[in-house]
Short mmCIF file of C-alpha atoms in Angstrom, two decimals:
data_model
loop_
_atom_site.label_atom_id
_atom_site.label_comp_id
_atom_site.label_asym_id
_atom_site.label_seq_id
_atom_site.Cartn_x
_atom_site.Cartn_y
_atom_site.Cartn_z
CA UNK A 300 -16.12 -52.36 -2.71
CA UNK A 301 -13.17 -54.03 -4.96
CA UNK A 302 -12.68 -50.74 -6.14
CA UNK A 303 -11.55 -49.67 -3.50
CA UNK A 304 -7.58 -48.76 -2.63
CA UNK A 305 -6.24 -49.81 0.21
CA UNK A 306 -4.30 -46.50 1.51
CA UNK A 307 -6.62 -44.60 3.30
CA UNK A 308 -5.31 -41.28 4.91
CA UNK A 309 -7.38 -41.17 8.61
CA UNK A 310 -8.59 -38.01 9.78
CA UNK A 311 -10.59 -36.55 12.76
CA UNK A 312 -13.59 -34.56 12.56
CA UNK A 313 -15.41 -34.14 15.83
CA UNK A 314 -13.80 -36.35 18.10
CA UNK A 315 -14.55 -38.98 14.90
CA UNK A 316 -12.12 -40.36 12.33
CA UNK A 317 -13.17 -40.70 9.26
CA UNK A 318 -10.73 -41.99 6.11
CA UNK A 319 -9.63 -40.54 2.90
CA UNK A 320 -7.92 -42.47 -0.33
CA UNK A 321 -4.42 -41.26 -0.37
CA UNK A 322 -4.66 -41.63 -4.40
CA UNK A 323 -6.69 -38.17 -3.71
CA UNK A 324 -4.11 -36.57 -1.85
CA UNK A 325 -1.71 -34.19 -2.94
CA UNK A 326 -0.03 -32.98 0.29
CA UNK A 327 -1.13 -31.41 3.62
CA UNK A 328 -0.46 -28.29 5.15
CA UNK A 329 -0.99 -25.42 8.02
CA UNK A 330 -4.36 -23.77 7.74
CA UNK A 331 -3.86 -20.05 7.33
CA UNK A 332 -6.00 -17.33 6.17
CA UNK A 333 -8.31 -17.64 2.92
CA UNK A 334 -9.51 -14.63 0.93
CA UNK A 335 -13.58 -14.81 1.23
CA UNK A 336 -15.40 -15.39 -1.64
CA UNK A 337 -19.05 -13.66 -1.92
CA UNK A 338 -22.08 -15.80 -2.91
CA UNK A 339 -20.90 -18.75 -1.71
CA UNK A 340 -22.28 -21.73 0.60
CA UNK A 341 -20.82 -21.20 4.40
CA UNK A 342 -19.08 -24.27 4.45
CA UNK A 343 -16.83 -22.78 1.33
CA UNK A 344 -14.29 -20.77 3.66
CA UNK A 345 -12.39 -19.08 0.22
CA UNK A 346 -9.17 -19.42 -1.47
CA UNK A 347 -5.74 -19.41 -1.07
CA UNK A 348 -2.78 -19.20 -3.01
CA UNK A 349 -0.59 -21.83 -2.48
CA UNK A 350 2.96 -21.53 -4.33
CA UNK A 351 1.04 -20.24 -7.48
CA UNK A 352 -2.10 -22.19 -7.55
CA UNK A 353 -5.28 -20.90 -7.02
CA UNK A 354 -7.55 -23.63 -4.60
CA UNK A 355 -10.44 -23.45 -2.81
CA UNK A 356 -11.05 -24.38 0.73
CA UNK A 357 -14.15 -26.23 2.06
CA UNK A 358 -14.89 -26.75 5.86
CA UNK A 359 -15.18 -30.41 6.04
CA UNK A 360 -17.36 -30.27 9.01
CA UNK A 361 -19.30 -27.86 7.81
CA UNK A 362 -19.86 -30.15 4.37
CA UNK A 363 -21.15 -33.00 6.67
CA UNK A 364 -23.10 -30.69 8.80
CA UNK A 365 -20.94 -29.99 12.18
CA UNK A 366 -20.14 -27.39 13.50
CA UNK A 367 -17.16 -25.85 12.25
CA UNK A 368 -14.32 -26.42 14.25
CA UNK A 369 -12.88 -22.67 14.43
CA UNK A 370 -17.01 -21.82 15.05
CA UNK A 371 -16.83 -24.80 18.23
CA UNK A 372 -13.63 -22.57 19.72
CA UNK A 373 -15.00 -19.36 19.71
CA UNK A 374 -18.08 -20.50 21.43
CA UNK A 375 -16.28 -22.07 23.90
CA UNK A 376 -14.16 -18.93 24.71
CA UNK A 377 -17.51 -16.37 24.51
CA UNK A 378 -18.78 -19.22 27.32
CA UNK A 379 -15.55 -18.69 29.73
CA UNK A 380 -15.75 -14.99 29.09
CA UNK A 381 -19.59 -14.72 30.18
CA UNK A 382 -19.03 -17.33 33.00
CA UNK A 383 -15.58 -15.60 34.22
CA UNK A 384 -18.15 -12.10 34.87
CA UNK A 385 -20.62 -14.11 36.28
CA UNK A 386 -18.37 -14.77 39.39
CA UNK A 387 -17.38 -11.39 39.27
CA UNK A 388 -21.15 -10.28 39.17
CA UNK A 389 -21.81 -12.74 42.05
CA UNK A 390 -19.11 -11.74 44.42
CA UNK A 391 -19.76 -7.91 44.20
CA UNK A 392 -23.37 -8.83 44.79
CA UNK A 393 -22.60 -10.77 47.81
CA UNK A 394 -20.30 -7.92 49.39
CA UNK A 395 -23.28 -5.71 48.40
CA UNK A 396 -25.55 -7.73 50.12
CA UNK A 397 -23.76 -7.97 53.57
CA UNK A 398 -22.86 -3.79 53.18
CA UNK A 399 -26.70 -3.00 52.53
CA UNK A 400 -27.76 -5.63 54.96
CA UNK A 401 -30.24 -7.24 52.27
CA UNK A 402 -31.00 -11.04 51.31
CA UNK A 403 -28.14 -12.41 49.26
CA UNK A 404 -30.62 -13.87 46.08
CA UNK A 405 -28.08 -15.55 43.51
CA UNK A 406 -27.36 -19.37 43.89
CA UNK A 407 -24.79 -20.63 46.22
CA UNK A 408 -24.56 -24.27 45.02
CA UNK A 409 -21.92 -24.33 42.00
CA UNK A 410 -24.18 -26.69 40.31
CA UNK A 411 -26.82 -24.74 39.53
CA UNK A 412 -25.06 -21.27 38.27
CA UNK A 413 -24.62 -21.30 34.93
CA UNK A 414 -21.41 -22.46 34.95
CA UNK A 415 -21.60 -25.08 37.32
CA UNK A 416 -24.49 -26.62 34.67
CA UNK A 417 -22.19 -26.42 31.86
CA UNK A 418 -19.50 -27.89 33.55
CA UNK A 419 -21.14 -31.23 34.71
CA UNK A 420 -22.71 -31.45 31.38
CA UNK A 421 -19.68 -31.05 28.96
CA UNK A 422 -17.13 -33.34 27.50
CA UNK A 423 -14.20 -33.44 25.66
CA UNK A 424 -11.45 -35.27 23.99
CA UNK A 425 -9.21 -32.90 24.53
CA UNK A 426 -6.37 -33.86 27.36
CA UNK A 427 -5.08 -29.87 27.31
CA UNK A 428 -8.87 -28.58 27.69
CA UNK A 429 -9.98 -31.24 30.20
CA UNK A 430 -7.20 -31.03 31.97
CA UNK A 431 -7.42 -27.34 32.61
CA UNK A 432 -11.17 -27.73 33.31
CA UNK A 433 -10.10 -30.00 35.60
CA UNK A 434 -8.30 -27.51 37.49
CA UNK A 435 -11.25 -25.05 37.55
CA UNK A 436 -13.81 -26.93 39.86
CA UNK A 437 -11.77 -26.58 43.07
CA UNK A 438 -11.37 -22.54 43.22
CA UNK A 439 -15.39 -22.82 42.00
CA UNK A 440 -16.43 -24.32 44.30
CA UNK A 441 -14.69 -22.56 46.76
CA UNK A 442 -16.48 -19.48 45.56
CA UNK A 443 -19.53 -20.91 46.09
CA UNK A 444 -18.34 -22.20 49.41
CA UNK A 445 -17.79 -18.74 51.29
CA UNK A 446 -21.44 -18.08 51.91
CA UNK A 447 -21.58 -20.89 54.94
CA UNK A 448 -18.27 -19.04 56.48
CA UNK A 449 -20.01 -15.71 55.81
CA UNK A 450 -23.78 -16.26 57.61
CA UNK A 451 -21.75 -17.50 59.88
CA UNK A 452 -20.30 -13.92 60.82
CA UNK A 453 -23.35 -12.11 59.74
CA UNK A 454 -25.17 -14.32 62.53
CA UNK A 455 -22.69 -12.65 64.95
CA UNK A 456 -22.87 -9.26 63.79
CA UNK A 457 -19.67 -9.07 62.59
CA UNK A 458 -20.49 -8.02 59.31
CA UNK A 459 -16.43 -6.95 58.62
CA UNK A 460 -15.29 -10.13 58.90
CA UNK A 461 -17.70 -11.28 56.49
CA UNK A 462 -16.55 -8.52 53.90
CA UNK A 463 -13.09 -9.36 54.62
CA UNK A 464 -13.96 -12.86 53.85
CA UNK A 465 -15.49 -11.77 50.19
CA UNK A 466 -12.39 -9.83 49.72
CA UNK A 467 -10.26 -12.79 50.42
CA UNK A 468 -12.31 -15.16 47.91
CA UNK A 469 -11.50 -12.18 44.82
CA UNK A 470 -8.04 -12.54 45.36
CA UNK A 471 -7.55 -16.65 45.59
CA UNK A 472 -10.38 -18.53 44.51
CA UNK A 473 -11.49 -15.65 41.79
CA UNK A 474 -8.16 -15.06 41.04
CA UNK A 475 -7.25 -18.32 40.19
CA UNK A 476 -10.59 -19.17 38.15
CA UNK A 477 -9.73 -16.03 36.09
CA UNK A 478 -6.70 -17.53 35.58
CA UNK A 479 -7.25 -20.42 34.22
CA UNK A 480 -10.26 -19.06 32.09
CA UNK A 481 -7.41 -16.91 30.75
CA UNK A 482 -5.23 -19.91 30.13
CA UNK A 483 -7.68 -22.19 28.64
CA UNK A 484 -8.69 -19.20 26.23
CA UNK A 485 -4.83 -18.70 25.18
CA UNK A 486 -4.68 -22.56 24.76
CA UNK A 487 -7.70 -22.74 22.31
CA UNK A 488 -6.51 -20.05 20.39
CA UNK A 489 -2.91 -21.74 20.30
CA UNK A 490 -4.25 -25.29 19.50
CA UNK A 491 -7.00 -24.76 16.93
CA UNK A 492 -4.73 -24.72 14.15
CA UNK A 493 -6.47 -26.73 11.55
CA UNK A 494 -4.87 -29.00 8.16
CA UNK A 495 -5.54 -28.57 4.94
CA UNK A 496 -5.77 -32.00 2.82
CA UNK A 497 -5.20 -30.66 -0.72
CA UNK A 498 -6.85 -33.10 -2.93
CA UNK A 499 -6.90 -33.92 -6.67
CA UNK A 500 -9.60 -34.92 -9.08
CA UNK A 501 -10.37 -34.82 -12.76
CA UNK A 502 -7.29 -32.08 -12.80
CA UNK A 503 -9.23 -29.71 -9.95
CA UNK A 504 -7.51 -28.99 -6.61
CA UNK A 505 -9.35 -28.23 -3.56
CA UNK A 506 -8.34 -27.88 0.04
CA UNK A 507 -10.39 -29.62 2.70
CA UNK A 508 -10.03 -28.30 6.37
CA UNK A 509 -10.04 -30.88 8.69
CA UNK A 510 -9.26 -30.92 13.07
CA UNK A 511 -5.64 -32.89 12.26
CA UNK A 512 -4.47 -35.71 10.68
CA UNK A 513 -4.31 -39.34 13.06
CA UNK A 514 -2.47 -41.72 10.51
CA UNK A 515 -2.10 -43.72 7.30
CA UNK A 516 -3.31 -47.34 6.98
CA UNK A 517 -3.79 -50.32 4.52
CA UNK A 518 -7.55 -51.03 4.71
CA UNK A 519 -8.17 -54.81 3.47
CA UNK A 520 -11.42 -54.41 1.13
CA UNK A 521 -12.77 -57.63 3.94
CA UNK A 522 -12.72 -54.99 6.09
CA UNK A 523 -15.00 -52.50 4.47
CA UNK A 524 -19.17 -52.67 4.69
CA UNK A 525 -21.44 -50.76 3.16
CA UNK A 526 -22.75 -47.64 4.85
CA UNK A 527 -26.43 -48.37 6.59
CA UNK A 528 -29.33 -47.42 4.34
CA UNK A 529 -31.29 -45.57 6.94
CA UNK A 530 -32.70 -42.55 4.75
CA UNK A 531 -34.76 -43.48 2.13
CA UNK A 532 -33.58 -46.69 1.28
CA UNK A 533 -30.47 -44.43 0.65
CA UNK A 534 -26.29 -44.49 2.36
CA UNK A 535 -24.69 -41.17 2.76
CA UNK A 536 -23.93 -39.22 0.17
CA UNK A 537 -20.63 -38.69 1.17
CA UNK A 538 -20.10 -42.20 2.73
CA UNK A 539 -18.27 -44.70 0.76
CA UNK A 540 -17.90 -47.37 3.63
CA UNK A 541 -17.39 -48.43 6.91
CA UNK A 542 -14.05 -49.78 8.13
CA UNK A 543 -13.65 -52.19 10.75
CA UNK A 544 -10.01 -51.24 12.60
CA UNK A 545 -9.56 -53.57 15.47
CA UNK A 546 -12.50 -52.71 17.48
CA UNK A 547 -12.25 -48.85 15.85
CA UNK A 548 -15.29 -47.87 13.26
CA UNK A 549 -13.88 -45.67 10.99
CA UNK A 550 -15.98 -43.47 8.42
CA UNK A 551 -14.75 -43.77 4.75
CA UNK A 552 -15.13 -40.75 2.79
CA UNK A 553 -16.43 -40.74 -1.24
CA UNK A 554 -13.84 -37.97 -2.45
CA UNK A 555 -15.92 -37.51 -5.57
CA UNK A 556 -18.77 -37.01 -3.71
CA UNK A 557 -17.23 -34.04 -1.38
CA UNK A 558 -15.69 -32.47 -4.32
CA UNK A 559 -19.16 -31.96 -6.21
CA UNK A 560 -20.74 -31.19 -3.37
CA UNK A 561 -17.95 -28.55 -3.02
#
């Protein structure tokens, strides 16, 4: 570990941080769009040109096996587009069911539809996303909510009320779910704009994409430990150490490593 440099450059990956030497580094820009390059492992996202140069770009995730992070945004906005027409689904079924005078058969307790289960389940450390998720489980519920106002009619015979009542729930609670599905999609594809660490070694530049860049820090060598040995008697490949930063663990990164595993 005395070979180590102190600077370390601290990224996150994942809702993790993990720590690059800034001896590495050459500078650090906006992700934009690489030309694809057949034949190549998926984590290896293409090339760009940057002011001349020629450089590869590697998923970083990907490399440590994550889920990439533009692959983690688009499933999360083909999940609010599926669950956004499942309330549509359920509230034409429901005014269905009360017109045809059949049994309503789709669940009524926002737990258990599909969104409901996702939503108790997931987490995030993102304050934009869980703050508009936030917003979401009032009008949801709600949704869920106008079947005990509805049997309620139905029991006396006034079926128009409870189709007026349906009708009602589309244009508040609905409405406003589809909303904010529609804002939280427009925020993830705002937000998810990725850095590129552009990295030298042994006169070879490559690009690393990374979720954003958290700070620059002296790391006392003290400070470092080994990675654990836990496969084969063997650390990480890409694992150079383990940093101890006040009561943080933070993942060091052996540059070498990533760049011929590139």
């Amino acid at each position: 570990m005395s070979e180590m440099v102190n600077s370390w450059v601290l990224l996150e990956l994942n809702g993790q941080q993990y720590g690059i030497r800034t001896e590495f580094i050459q500078e650090m820009v906006l992700y934009g769009s690489t030309s694809k390059l057949p034949d190549h492992p998926d984590y290896v996202r293409g090339v760009v040109n940057l002011r001349g140069t020629v450089i590869p770009i590697i998923d970083m995730r990907k490399q440590l096996g994550m889920i990439g992070y533009m692959e983690e945004r688009d499933n999360l906005i083909d999940i609010f587009n599926k669950r956004e027409q499942d309330h549509i689904v359920w509230l034409n079924e429901l005014k269905s069911s009360i017109e045809e005078n059949r049994e309503f058969t789709l669940t009524t307790d926002p737990h258990a539809c599909e969104f409901g289960k996702w939503y108790d389940n997931y987490r995030t450390e993102n304050q934009s996303l869980k703050s508009l998720l936030s917003k979401m489980d009032a009008p949801h519920r709600g949704i869920h909510d106008i079947d005990i106002e509805i049997k309620d009619s139905i029991e006396n015979g006034d079926t128009r009320s409870a189709v007026a009542i349906v009708q009602n729930a589309w244009n508040t609670e609905l409405s406003e779910l589809r909303s904010l599905f529609q804002e939280t999609r427009e925020m993830l594809m705002e937000s998810t704009r990725e850095i590129i660490i552009v990295t030298r070694l042994d006169d070879f530049n490559i690009g690393f994409a990374v979720d954003k860049v958290e700070d620059v820090l002296d790391i006392n060598p003290e400070d470092i430990e080994e990675s654990p040995k836990v496969k084969n008697g063997e650390s990480s490949y890409f694992i150079c150490g383990l940093a101890k930063v006040n009561e943080d663990i933070k993942i060091l990164l052996n540059m070498e490593s990533l760049v011929k595993g590139s």
